[in-house]
Coordinates of C-alpha atoms in Angstrom, one line a residue:
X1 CA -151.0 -16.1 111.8
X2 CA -154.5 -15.1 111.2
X3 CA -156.1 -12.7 108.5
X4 CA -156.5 -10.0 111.8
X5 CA -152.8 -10.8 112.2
X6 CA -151.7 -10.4 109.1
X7 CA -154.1 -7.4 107.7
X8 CA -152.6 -5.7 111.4
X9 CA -148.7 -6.3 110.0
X10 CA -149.2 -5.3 106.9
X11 CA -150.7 -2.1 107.8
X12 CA -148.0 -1.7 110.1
X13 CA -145.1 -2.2 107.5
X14 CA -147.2 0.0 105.4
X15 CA -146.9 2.7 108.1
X16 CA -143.4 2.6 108.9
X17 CA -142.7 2.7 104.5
X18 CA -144.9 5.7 104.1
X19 CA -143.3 7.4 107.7
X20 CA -139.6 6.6 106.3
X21 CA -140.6 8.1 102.9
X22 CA -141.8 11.3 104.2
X23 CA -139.6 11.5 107.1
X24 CA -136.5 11.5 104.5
X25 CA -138.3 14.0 102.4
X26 CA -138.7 16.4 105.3
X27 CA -134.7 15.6 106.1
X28 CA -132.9 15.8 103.2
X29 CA -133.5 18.3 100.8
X30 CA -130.7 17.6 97.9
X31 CA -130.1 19.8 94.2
X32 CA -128.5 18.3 91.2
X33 CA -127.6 21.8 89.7
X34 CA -123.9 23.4 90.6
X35 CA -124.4 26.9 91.1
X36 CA -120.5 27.6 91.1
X37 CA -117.6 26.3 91.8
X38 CA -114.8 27.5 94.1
X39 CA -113.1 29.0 91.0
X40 CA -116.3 31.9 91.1
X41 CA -114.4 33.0 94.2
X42 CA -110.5 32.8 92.6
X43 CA -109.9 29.4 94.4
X44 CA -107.6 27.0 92.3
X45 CA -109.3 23.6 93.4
X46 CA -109.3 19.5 92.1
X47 CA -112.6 17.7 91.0
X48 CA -113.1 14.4 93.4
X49 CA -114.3 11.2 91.9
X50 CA -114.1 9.3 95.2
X51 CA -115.7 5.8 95.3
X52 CA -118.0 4.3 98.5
X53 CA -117.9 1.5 100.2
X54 CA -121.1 0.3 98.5
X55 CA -119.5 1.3 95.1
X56 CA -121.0 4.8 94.6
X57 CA -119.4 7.4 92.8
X58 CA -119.5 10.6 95.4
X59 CA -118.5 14.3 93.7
X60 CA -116.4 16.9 95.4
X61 CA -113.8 19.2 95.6
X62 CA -110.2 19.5 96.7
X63 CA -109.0 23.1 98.0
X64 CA -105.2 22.8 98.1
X65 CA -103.4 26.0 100.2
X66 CA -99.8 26.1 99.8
X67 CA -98.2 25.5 103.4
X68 CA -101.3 24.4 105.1
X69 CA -101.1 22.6 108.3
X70 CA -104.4 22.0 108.5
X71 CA -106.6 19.9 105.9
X72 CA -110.8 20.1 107.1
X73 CA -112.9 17.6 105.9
X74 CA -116.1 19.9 105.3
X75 CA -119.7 18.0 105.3
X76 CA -122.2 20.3 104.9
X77 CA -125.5 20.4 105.7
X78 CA -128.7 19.0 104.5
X79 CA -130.1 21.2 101.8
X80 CA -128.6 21.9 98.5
X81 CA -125.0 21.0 97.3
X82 CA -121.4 22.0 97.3
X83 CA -121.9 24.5 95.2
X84 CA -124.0 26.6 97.9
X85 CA -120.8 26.6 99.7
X86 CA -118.4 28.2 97.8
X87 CA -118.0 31.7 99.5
X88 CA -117.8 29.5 102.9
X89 CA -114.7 27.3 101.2
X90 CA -113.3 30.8 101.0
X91 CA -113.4 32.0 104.4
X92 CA -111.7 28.7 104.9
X93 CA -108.9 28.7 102.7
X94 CA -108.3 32.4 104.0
X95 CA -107.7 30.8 107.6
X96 CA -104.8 29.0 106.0
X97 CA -106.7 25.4 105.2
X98 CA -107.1 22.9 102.5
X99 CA -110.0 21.9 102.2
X100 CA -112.0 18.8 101.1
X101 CA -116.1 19.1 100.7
X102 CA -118.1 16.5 99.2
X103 CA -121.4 16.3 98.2
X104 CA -123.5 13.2 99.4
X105 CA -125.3 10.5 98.0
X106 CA -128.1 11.8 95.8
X107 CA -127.0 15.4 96.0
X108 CA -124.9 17.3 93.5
X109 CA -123.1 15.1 90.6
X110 CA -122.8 12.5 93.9
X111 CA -124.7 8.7 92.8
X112 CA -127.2 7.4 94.9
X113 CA -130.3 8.7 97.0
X114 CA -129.6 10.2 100.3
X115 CA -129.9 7.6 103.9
X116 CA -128.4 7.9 107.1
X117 CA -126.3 5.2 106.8
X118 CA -125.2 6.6 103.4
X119 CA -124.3 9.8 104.8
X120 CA -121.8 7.9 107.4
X121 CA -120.5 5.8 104.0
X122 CA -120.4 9.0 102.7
X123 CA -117.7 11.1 105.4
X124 CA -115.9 7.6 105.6
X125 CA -115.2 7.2 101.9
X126 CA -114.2 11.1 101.9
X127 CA -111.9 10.6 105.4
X128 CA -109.9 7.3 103.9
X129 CA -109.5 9.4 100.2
X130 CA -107.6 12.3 102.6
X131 CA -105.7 9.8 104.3
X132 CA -103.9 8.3 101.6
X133 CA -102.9 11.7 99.7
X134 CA -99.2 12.7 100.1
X135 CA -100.0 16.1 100.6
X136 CA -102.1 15.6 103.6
X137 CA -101.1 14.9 107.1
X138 CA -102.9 12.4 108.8
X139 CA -102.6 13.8 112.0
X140 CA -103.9 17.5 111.1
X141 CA -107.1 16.7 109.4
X142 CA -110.0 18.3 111.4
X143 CA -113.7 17.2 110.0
X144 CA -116.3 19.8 110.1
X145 CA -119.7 19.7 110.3
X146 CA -122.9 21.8 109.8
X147 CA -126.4 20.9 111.0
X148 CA -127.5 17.4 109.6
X149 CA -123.0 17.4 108.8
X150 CA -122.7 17.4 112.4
X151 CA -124.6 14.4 113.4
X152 CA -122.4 12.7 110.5
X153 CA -118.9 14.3 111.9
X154 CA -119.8 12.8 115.1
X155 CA -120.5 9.4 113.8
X156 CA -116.7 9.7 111.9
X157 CA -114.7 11.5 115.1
X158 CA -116.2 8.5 117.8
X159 CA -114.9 6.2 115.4
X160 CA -111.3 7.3 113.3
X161 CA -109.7 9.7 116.2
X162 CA -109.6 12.7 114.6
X163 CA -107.4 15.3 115.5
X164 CA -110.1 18.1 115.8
X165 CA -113.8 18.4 115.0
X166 CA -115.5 21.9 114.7
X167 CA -119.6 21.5 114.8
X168 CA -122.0 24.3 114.2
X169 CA -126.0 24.3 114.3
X170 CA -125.7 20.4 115.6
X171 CA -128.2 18.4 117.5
X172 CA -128.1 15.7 119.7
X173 CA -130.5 13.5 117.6
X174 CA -132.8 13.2 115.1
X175 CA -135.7 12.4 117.8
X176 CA -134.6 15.5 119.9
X177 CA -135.4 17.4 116.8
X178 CA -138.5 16.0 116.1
X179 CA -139.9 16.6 120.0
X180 CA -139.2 19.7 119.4
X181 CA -140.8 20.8 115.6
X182 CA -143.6 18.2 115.9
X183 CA -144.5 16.9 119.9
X184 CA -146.5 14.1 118.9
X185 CA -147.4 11.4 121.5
X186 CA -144.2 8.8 120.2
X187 CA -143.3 10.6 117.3
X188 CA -139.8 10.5 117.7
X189 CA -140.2 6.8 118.6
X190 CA -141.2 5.5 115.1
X191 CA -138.3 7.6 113.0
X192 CA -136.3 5.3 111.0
X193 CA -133.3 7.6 111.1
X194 CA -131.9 8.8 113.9
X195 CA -128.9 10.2 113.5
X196 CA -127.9 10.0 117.3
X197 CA -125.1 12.2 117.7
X198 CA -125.7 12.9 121.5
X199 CA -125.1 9.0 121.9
X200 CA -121.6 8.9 120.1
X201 CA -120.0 11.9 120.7
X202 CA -118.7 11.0 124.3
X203 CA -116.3 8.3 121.8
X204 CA -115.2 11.5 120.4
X205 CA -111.7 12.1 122.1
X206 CA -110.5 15.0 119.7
X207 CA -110.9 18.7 121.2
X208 CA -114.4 20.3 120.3
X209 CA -115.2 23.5 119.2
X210 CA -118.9 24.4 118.6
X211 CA -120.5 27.3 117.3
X212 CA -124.3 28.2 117.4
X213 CA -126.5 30.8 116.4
X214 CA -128.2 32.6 119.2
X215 CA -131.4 33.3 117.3
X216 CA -131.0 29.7 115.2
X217 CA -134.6 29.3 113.4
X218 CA -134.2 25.5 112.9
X219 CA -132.5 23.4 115.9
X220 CA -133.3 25.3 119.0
X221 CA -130.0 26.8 121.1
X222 CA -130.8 24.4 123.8
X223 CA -130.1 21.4 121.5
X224 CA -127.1 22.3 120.3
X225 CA -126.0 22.7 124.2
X226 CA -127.4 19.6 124.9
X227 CA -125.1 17.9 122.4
X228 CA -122.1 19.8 123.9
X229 CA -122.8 19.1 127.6
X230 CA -122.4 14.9 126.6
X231 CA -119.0 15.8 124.9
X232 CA -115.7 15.2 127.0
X233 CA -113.2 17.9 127.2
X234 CA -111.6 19.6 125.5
X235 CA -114.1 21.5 124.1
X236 CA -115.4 24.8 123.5
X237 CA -119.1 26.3 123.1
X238 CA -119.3 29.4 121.1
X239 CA -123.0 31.4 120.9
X240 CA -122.8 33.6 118.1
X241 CA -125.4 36.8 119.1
X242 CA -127.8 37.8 115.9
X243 CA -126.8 34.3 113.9
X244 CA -129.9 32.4 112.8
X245 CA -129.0 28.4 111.5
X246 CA -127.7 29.0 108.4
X247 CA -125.6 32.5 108.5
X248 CA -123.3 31.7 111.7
X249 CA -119.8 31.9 109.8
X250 CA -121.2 35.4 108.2
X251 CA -122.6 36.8 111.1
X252 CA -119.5 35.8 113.3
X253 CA -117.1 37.4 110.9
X254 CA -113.9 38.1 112.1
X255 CA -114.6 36.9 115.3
X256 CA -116.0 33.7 114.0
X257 CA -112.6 33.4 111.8
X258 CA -110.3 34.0 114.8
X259 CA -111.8 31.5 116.9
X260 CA -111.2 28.6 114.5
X261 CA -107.8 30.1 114.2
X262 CA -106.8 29.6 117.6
X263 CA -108.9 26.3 118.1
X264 CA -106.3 25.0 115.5
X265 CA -103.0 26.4 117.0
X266 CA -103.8 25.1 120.5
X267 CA -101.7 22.4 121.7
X268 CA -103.2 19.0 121.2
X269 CA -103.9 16.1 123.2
X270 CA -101.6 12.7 123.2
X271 CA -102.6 10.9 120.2
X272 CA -105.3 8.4 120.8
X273 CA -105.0 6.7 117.6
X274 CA -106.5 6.7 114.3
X275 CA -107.6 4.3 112.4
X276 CA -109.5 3.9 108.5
X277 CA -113.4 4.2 109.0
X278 CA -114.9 0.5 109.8
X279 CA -118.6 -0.1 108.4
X280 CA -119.6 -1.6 112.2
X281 CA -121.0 0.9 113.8

């Protein structure tokens, strides 16, 4: 290789270090501090020690409900921790739920620093603690996932068979997102994570319910559709009128509330399996 060669390589690796660095500092914006805890809002709940794959220790919570049928695996979204979500663990519980929400890698009392591959560690780690507790049924977990949760529920559905998955604010990938904030001449060509949702979701074979704010500030309305259109049936595409990204479950209200409701007492599909998250992707 000659010096040109070299010096040309080395700038390049250089590029692609300080792109990754930003680009996850523009994607992930994580807090240490818990705000509250689901007992702020009279919810009896079980701190998680759950251990990854890669031998991190991840934080969460466990929302038992006395008679549930349901258990949702909550992965939120990409700013803050669990403890910006306890008033949304609420409107859950009310529905009749247990519920399980962990924070990721690097966020909350979670080890680690935040990757995309983490994240998907992450929802597996979380899925494969729910399926061996007695008091869940393996067959009536439905994951849920918000904004940058939604490309990682993806990832788990096209791979575990879940029963149901409920998305809301999601986008078909992580370059779709990019085209759209920032339309730089191969832009979205150089990001090191993709989180390509659009890609996996037609391996999801679980019903689909997904909601999206009509006036949503951060991933355009026709993304989200976008993402729905490559899902197979059944599914279900929900505008919520007024919502921006981050205020569709208060907006929606009641109606918001019933929808998930029914979603979860509709008959369901013939099994397709399940199976404990496999790190091959």
């Amino acid at each position: 290789m000659t010096r040109l060669q070299t010096r040309t390589a080395l700038l390049l690796a250089s590029g692609f270090f300080v792109l990754g660095f930003f680009e996850r500092r523009l994607i992930y914006y994580p807090t240490r501090v818990l705000e509250a805890t689901p007992s702020a809002v009279g919810l009896e709940y079980e701190d998680l020690a759950i251990r990854t794959a890669d031998g991190l220790r991840l934080h969460g919570w466990f929302v038992p409900g006395a008679g549930a049928g349901w258990t949702l695996l909550f992965l939120h979204g990409n700013a803050g921790n669990i403890g910006d979500r306890v008033e949304n663990l609420r409107l859950l519980h009310d529905l009749g739920l247990q519920v399980c929400i962990i924070d990721y890698r690097g966020y909350g009392r979670s080890e680690g620093s935040p990757t995309e591959e983490g994240l998907y560690r992450d929802a597996d780690a979380a899925y494969s603690w729910l399926l061996a507790r007695a008091d869940v049924d393996p067959e009536r977990i439905v994951v849920f996932g918000r904004s940058l949760g939604a490309a990682v529920a993806v990832d788990l559905c096209a791979r575990v068979g879940c029963r149901r998955l409920i998305l809301e604010g999601a986008f078909p990938s992580a370059a779709e997102m990019a085209r759209a904030i920032l339309p730089l001449p191969m832009l979205d060509r150089l990001l090191p994570e993709r989180f390509a949702a659009a890609e996996k979701i037609p391996n999801v074979r679980a019903p689909l319910l997904q909601f999206h704010g009509a006036r949503d500030e951060v991933v355009p309305f026709e993304l989200g559709v976008r993402l729905f259109e490559a899902a197979h049936p059944p599914k279900a595409f929900v505008p919520v009128p007024g919502a921006g990204h981050n205020d569709v479950w208060i907006v929606g209200g009641q109606a918001y509330a019933d929808r998930i409701r029914t979603f979860l007492a509709e008959a369901a599909p013939p099994s397709a399996g399940r199976s404990v998250p496999e790190e091959n992707r």
